[in-house]
Amino acid sequence: MHVTLADDRSDFLAPLEVEVRPEGGDYVVEVHGAIAIANTIAYLSEMADPISIFLSLTRQNLMRQAFRFLLLGEGETGLLVYAILLRYWGWTAEDDVRPRIYLMSE
């Protein structure tokens, strides 16, 4: 999944433009017009109802990531998606099938 942020991120009701295309044996999802990357990935993964989700982790300094998040709204996307999904699942019924989440690092 490739997410491109909207130019004007103050428009919280902007629609997402989603394109799905086969590439090899996999599917590539291109998303344009997102307000936040982690929220968009979490939302689309809940809509697609996958069996598993693979999230890539960077190996950056945690303090540097915290400052980037505070100043630029960027951060460790994999961990943010995981945290968003955990919070959402806390509000939903337990009988809902939840995907396995794999946090991967290089």
mmCIF file with all atom_site columns, C-alpha atoms in Angstrom:
data_model
loop_
_atom_site.group_PDB
_atom_site.id
_atom_site.type_symbol
_atom_site.label_atom_id
_atom_site.label_alt_id
_atom_site.label_comp_id
_atom_site.label_asym_id
_atom_site.label_entity_id
_atom_site.label_seq_id
_atom_site.pdbx_PDB_ins_code
_atom_site.Cartn_x
_atom_site.Cartn_y
_atom_site.Cartn_z
_atom_site.occupancy
_atom_site.B_iso_or_equiv
_atom_site.pdbx_formal_charge
_atom_site.auth_seq_id
_atom_site.auth_comp_id
_atom_site.auth_asym_id
_atom_site.auth_atom_id
_atom_site.pdbx_PDB_model_num
ATOM 1   C CA . MET A 1 1   ? 0.000   0.000   0.000   1.00 0.00 ? 1   MET A CA 1
ATOM 2   C CA . HIS A 1 2   ? 1.378   3.375   -1.040  1.00 0.00 ? 2   HIS A CA 1
ATOM 3   C CA . VAL A 1 3   ? -0.230  6.410   0.591   1.00 0.00 ? 3   VAL A CA 1
ATOM 4   C CA . THR A 1 4   ? 0.169   9.946   -0.759  1.00 0.00 ? 4   THR A CA 1
ATOM 5   C CA . LEU A 1 5   ? -0.833  12.786  1.542   1.00 0.00 ? 5   LEU A CA 1
ATOM 6   C CA . ALA A 1 6   ? -3.189  15.561  0.475   1.00 0.00 ? 6   ALA A CA 1
ATOM 7   C CA . ASP A 1 7   ? -1.748  19.010  -0.126  1.00 0.00 ? 7   ASP A CA 1
ATOM 8   C CA . ASP A 1 8   ? -4.326  20.585  2.227   1.00 0.00 ? 8   ASP A CA 1
ATOM 9   C CA . ARG A 1 9   ? -4.460  18.365  5.319   1.00 0.00 ? 9   ARG A CA 1
ATOM 10  C CA . SER A 1 10  ? -6.896  20.668  7.106   1.00 0.00 ? 10  SER A CA 1
ATOM 11  C CA . ASP A 1 11  ? -9.777  19.335  4.974   1.00 0.00 ? 11  ASP A CA 1
ATOM 12  C CA . PHE A 1 12  ? -10.737 16.341  7.147   1.00 0.00 ? 12  PHE A CA 1
ATOM 13  C CA . LEU A 1 13  ? -13.681 15.306  4.953   1.00 0.00 ? 13  LEU A CA 1
ATOM 14  C CA . ALA A 1 14  ? -11.719 14.959  1.719   1.00 0.00 ? 14  ALA A CA 1
ATOM 15  C CA . PRO A 1 15  ? -12.451 11.684  -0.121  1.00 0.00 ? 15  PRO A CA 1
ATOM 16  C CA . LEU A 1 16  ? -9.711  9.123   -0.641  1.00 0.00 ? 16  LEU A CA 1
ATOM 17  C CA . GLU A 1 17  ? -8.835  8.057   -4.158  1.00 0.00 ? 17  GLU A CA 1
ATOM 18  C CA . VAL A 1 18  ? -7.931  4.351   -4.110  1.00 0.00 ? 18  VAL A CA 1
ATOM 19  C CA . GLU A 1 19  ? -6.518  2.358   -7.018  1.00 0.00 ? 19  GLU A CA 1
ATOM 20  C CA . VAL A 1 20  ? -5.880  -1.398  -6.765  1.00 0.00 ? 20  VAL A CA 1
ATOM 21  C CA . ARG A 1 21  ? -3.879  -3.187  -9.446  1.00 0.00 ? 21  ARG A CA 1
ATOM 22  C CA . PRO A 1 22  ? -2.293  -6.634  -9.724  1.00 0.00 ? 22  PRO A CA 1
ATOM 23  C CA . GLU A 1 23  ? 1.491   -6.716  -9.818  1.00 0.00 ? 23  GLU A CA 1
ATOM 24  C CA . GLY A 1 24  ? 3.103   -10.115 -10.100 1.00 0.00 ? 24  GLY A CA 1
ATOM 25  C CA . GLY A 1 25  ? 1.282   -12.388 -7.652  1.00 0.00 ? 25  GLY A CA 1
ATOM 26  C CA . ASP A 1 26  ? 0.361   -9.520  -5.331  1.00 0.00 ? 26  ASP A CA 1
ATOM 27  C CA . TYR A 1 27  ? -1.870  -6.474  -5.375  1.00 0.00 ? 27  TYR A CA 1
ATOM 28  C CA . VAL A 1 28  ? -0.628  -2.892  -5.105  1.00 0.00 ? 28  VAL A CA 1
ATOM 29  C CA . VAL A 1 29  ? -2.919  -0.332  -3.506  1.00 0.00 ? 29  VAL A CA 1
ATOM 30  C CA . GLU A 1 30  ? -2.308  3.343   -4.353  1.00 0.00 ? 30  GLU A CA 1
ATOM 31  C CA . VAL A 1 31  ? -4.082  5.864   -2.135  1.00 0.00 ? 31  VAL A CA 1
ATOM 32  C CA . HIS A 1 32  ? -4.155  9.599   -2.857  1.00 0.00 ? 32  HIS A CA 1
ATOM 33  C CA . GLY A 1 33  ? -5.565  12.462  -0.807  1.00 0.00 ? 33  GLY A CA 1
ATOM 34  C CA . ALA A 1 34  ? -4.944  11.057  2.677   1.00 0.00 ? 34  ALA A CA 1
ATOM 35  C CA . ILE A 1 35  ? -4.810  13.271  5.751   1.00 0.00 ? 35  ILE A CA 1
ATOM 36  C CA . ALA A 1 36  ? -2.607  10.924  7.812   1.00 0.00 ? 36  ALA A CA 1
ATOM 37  C CA . ILE A 1 37  ? -0.719  7.869   6.616   1.00 0.00 ? 37  ILE A CA 1
ATOM 38  C CA . ALA A 1 38  ? -1.181  5.610   9.660   1.00 0.00 ? 38  ALA A CA 1
ATOM 39  C CA . ASN A 1 39  ? -4.910  6.331   9.987   1.00 0.00 ? 39  ASN A CA 1
ATOM 40  C CA . THR A 1 40  ? -5.431  5.676   6.283   1.00 0.00 ? 40  THR A CA 1
ATOM 41  C CA . ILE A 1 41  ? -3.626  2.330   6.403   1.00 0.00 ? 41  ILE A CA 1
ATOM 42  C CA . ALA A 1 42  ? -5.579  1.265   9.512   1.00 0.00 ? 42  ALA A CA 1
ATOM 43  C CA . TYR A 1 43  ? -8.901  2.326   7.953   1.00 0.00 ? 43  TYR A CA 1
ATOM 44  C CA . LEU A 1 44  ? -8.288  0.557   4.640   1.00 0.00 ? 44  LEU A CA 1
ATOM 45  C CA . SER A 1 45  ? -7.041  -2.593  6.361   1.00 0.00 ? 45  SER A CA 1
ATOM 46  C CA . GLU A 1 46  ? -10.282 -2.771  8.333   1.00 0.00 ? 46  GLU A CA 1
ATOM 47  C CA . MET A 1 47  ? -12.316 -2.218  5.156   1.00 0.00 ? 47  MET A CA 1
ATOM 48  C CA . ALA A 1 48  ? -10.417 -4.952  3.266   1.00 0.00 ? 48  ALA A CA 1
ATOM 49  C CA . ASP A 1 49  ? -10.651 -7.417  6.196   1.00 0.00 ? 49  ASP A CA 1
ATOM 50  C CA . PRO A 1 50  ? -7.299  -9.168  5.494   1.00 0.00 ? 50  PRO A CA 1
ATOM 51  C CA . ILE A 1 51  ? -6.058  -12.384 7.080   1.00 0.00 ? 51  ILE A CA 1
ATOM 52  C CA . SER A 1 52  ? -2.736  -10.773 8.007   1.00 0.00 ? 52  SER A CA 1
ATOM 53  C CA . ILE A 1 53  ? -1.036  -7.388  7.893   1.00 0.00 ? 53  ILE A CA 1
ATOM 54  C CA . PHE A 1 54  ? 2.703   -6.934  7.443   1.00 0.00 ? 54  PHE A CA 1
ATOM 55  C CA . LEU A 1 55  ? 4.008   -3.606  8.749   1.00 0.00 ? 55  LEU A CA 1
ATOM 56  C CA . SER A 1 56  ? 7.548   -2.456  8.171   1.00 0.00 ? 56  SER A CA 1
ATOM 57  C CA . LEU A 1 57  ? 9.486   -0.798  10.979  1.00 0.00 ? 57  LEU A CA 1
ATOM 58  C CA . THR A 1 58  ? 12.329  1.647   10.584  1.00 0.00 ? 58  THR A CA 1
ATOM 59  C CA . ARG A 1 59  ? 15.388  1.365   12.774  1.00 0.00 ? 59  ARG A CA 1
ATOM 60  C CA . GLN A 1 60  ? 15.607  5.055   13.594  1.00 0.00 ? 60  GLN A CA 1
ATOM 61  C CA . ASN A 1 61  ? 16.391  6.627   16.935  1.00 0.00 ? 61  ASN A CA 1
ATOM 62  C CA . LEU A 1 62  ? 13.220  6.785   19.078  1.00 0.00 ? 62  LEU A CA 1
ATOM 63  C CA . MET A 1 63  ? 13.872  10.364  20.255  1.00 0.00 ? 63  MET A CA 1
ATOM 64  C CA . ARG A 1 64  ? 14.356  11.528  16.657  1.00 0.00 ? 64  ARG A CA 1
ATOM 65  C CA . GLN A 1 65  ? 11.089  9.824   15.710  1.00 0.00 ? 65  GLN A CA 1
ATOM 66  C CA . ALA A 1 66  ? 9.269   11.511  18.608  1.00 0.00 ? 66  ALA A CA 1
ATOM 67  C CA . PHE A 1 67  ? 10.505  14.945  17.516  1.00 0.00 ? 67  PHE A CA 1
ATOM 68  C CA . ARG A 1 68  ? 9.580   14.236  13.873  1.00 0.00 ? 68  ARG A CA 1
ATOM 69  C CA . PHE A 1 69  ? 6.090   13.254  15.031  1.00 0.00 ? 69  PHE A CA 1
ATOM 70  C CA . LEU A 1 70  ? 5.670   16.404  17.146  1.00 0.00 ? 70  LEU A CA 1
ATOM 71  C CA . LEU A 1 71  ? 7.097   18.796  14.554  1.00 0.00 ? 71  LEU A CA 1
ATOM 72  C CA . LEU A 1 72  ? 6.103   17.225  11.233  1.00 0.00 ? 72  LEU A CA 1
ATOM 73  C CA . GLY A 1 73  ? 3.335   14.734  12.051  1.00 0.00 ? 73  GLY A CA 1
ATOM 74  C CA . GLU A 1 74  ? 5.533   11.882  10.846  1.00 0.00 ? 74  GLU A CA 1
ATOM 75  C CA . GLY A 1 75  ? 6.699   8.881   12.797  1.00 0.00 ? 75  GLY A CA 1
ATOM 76  C CA . GLU A 1 76  ? 6.990   5.129   12.958  1.00 0.00 ? 76  GLU A CA 1
ATOM 77  C CA . THR A 1 77  ? 4.046   4.297   10.722  1.00 0.00 ? 77  THR A CA 1
ATOM 78  C CA . GLY A 1 78  ? 4.014   0.569   11.526  1.00 0.00 ? 78  GLY A CA 1
ATOM 79  C CA . LEU A 1 79  ? 3.703   1.134   15.271  1.00 0.00 ? 79  LEU A CA 1
ATOM 80  C CA . LEU A 1 80  ? 1.108   3.880   14.793  1.00 0.00 ? 80  LEU A CA 1
ATOM 81  C CA . VAL A 1 81  ? -1.057  1.610   12.617  1.00 0.00 ? 81  VAL A CA 1
ATOM 82  C CA . TYR A 1 82  ? -0.760  -1.146  15.222  1.00 0.00 ? 82  TYR A CA 1
ATOM 83  C CA . ALA A 1 83  ? -1.765  1.240   18.040  1.00 0.00 ? 83  ALA A CA 1
ATOM 84  C CA . ILE A 1 84  ? -4.731  2.593   16.053  1.00 0.00 ? 84  ILE A CA 1
ATOM 85  C CA . LEU A 1 85  ? -5.999  -0.911  15.256  1.00 0.00 ? 85  LEU A CA 1
ATOM 86  C CA . LEU A 1 86  ? -5.623  -2.049  18.886  1.00 0.00 ? 86  LEU A CA 1
ATOM 87  C CA . ARG A 1 87  ? -7.628  0.940   20.099  1.00 0.00 ? 87  ARG A CA 1
ATOM 88  C CA . TYR A 1 88  ? -10.318 0.362   17.443  1.00 0.00 ? 88  TYR A CA 1
ATOM 89  C CA . TRP A 1 89  ? -10.540 -3.343  18.288  1.00 0.00 ? 89  TRP A CA 1
ATOM 90  C CA . GLY A 1 90  ? -11.032 -2.403  21.940  1.00 0.00 ? 90  GLY A CA 1
ATOM 91  C CA . TRP A 1 91  ? -14.268 -0.659  20.906  1.00 0.00 ? 91  TRP A CA 1
ATOM 92  C CA . THR A 1 92  ? -15.583 -3.433  18.640  1.00 0.00 ? 92  THR A CA 1
ATOM 93  C CA . ALA A 1 93  ? -17.125 -6.822  19.348  1.00 0.00 ? 93  ALA A CA 1
ATOM 94  C CA . GLU A 1 94  ? -14.800 -9.710  20.200  1.00 0.00 ? 94  GLU A CA 1
ATOM 95  C CA . ASP A 1 95  ? -16.441 -12.016 17.634  1.00 0.00 ? 95  ASP A CA 1
ATOM 96  C CA . ASP A 1 96  ? -15.013 -9.876  14.821  1.00 0.00 ? 96  ASP A CA 1
ATOM 97  C CA . VAL A 1 97  ? -12.212 -11.750 13.020  1.00 0.00 ? 97  VAL A CA 1
ATOM 98  C CA . ARG A 1 98  ? -8.969  -9.870  13.484  1.00 0.00 ? 98  ARG A CA 1
ATOM 99  C CA . PRO A 1 99  ? -5.907  -10.218 11.275  1.00 0.00 ? 99  PRO A CA 1
ATOM 100 C CA . ARG A 1 100 ? -2.501  -11.343 12.456  1.00 0.00 ? 100 ARG A CA 1
ATOM 101 C CA . ILE A 1 101 ? -0.151  -8.381  12.539  1.00 0.00 ? 101 ILE A CA 1
ATOM 102 C CA . TYR A 1 102 ? 3.509   -8.857  11.731  1.00 0.00 ? 102 TYR A CA 1
ATOM 103 C CA . LEU A 1 103 ? 5.886   -6.048  12.662  1.00 0.00 ? 103 LEU A CA 1
ATOM 104 C CA . MET A 1 104 ? 8.990   -6.499  10.540  1.00 0.00 ? 104 MET A CA 1
ATOM 105 C CA . SER A 1 105 ? 12.351  -4.768  10.627  1.00 0.00 ? 105 SER A CA 1
ATOM 106 C CA . GLU A 1 106 ? 15.205  -4.841  8.170   1.00 0.00 ? 106 GLU A CA 1
#
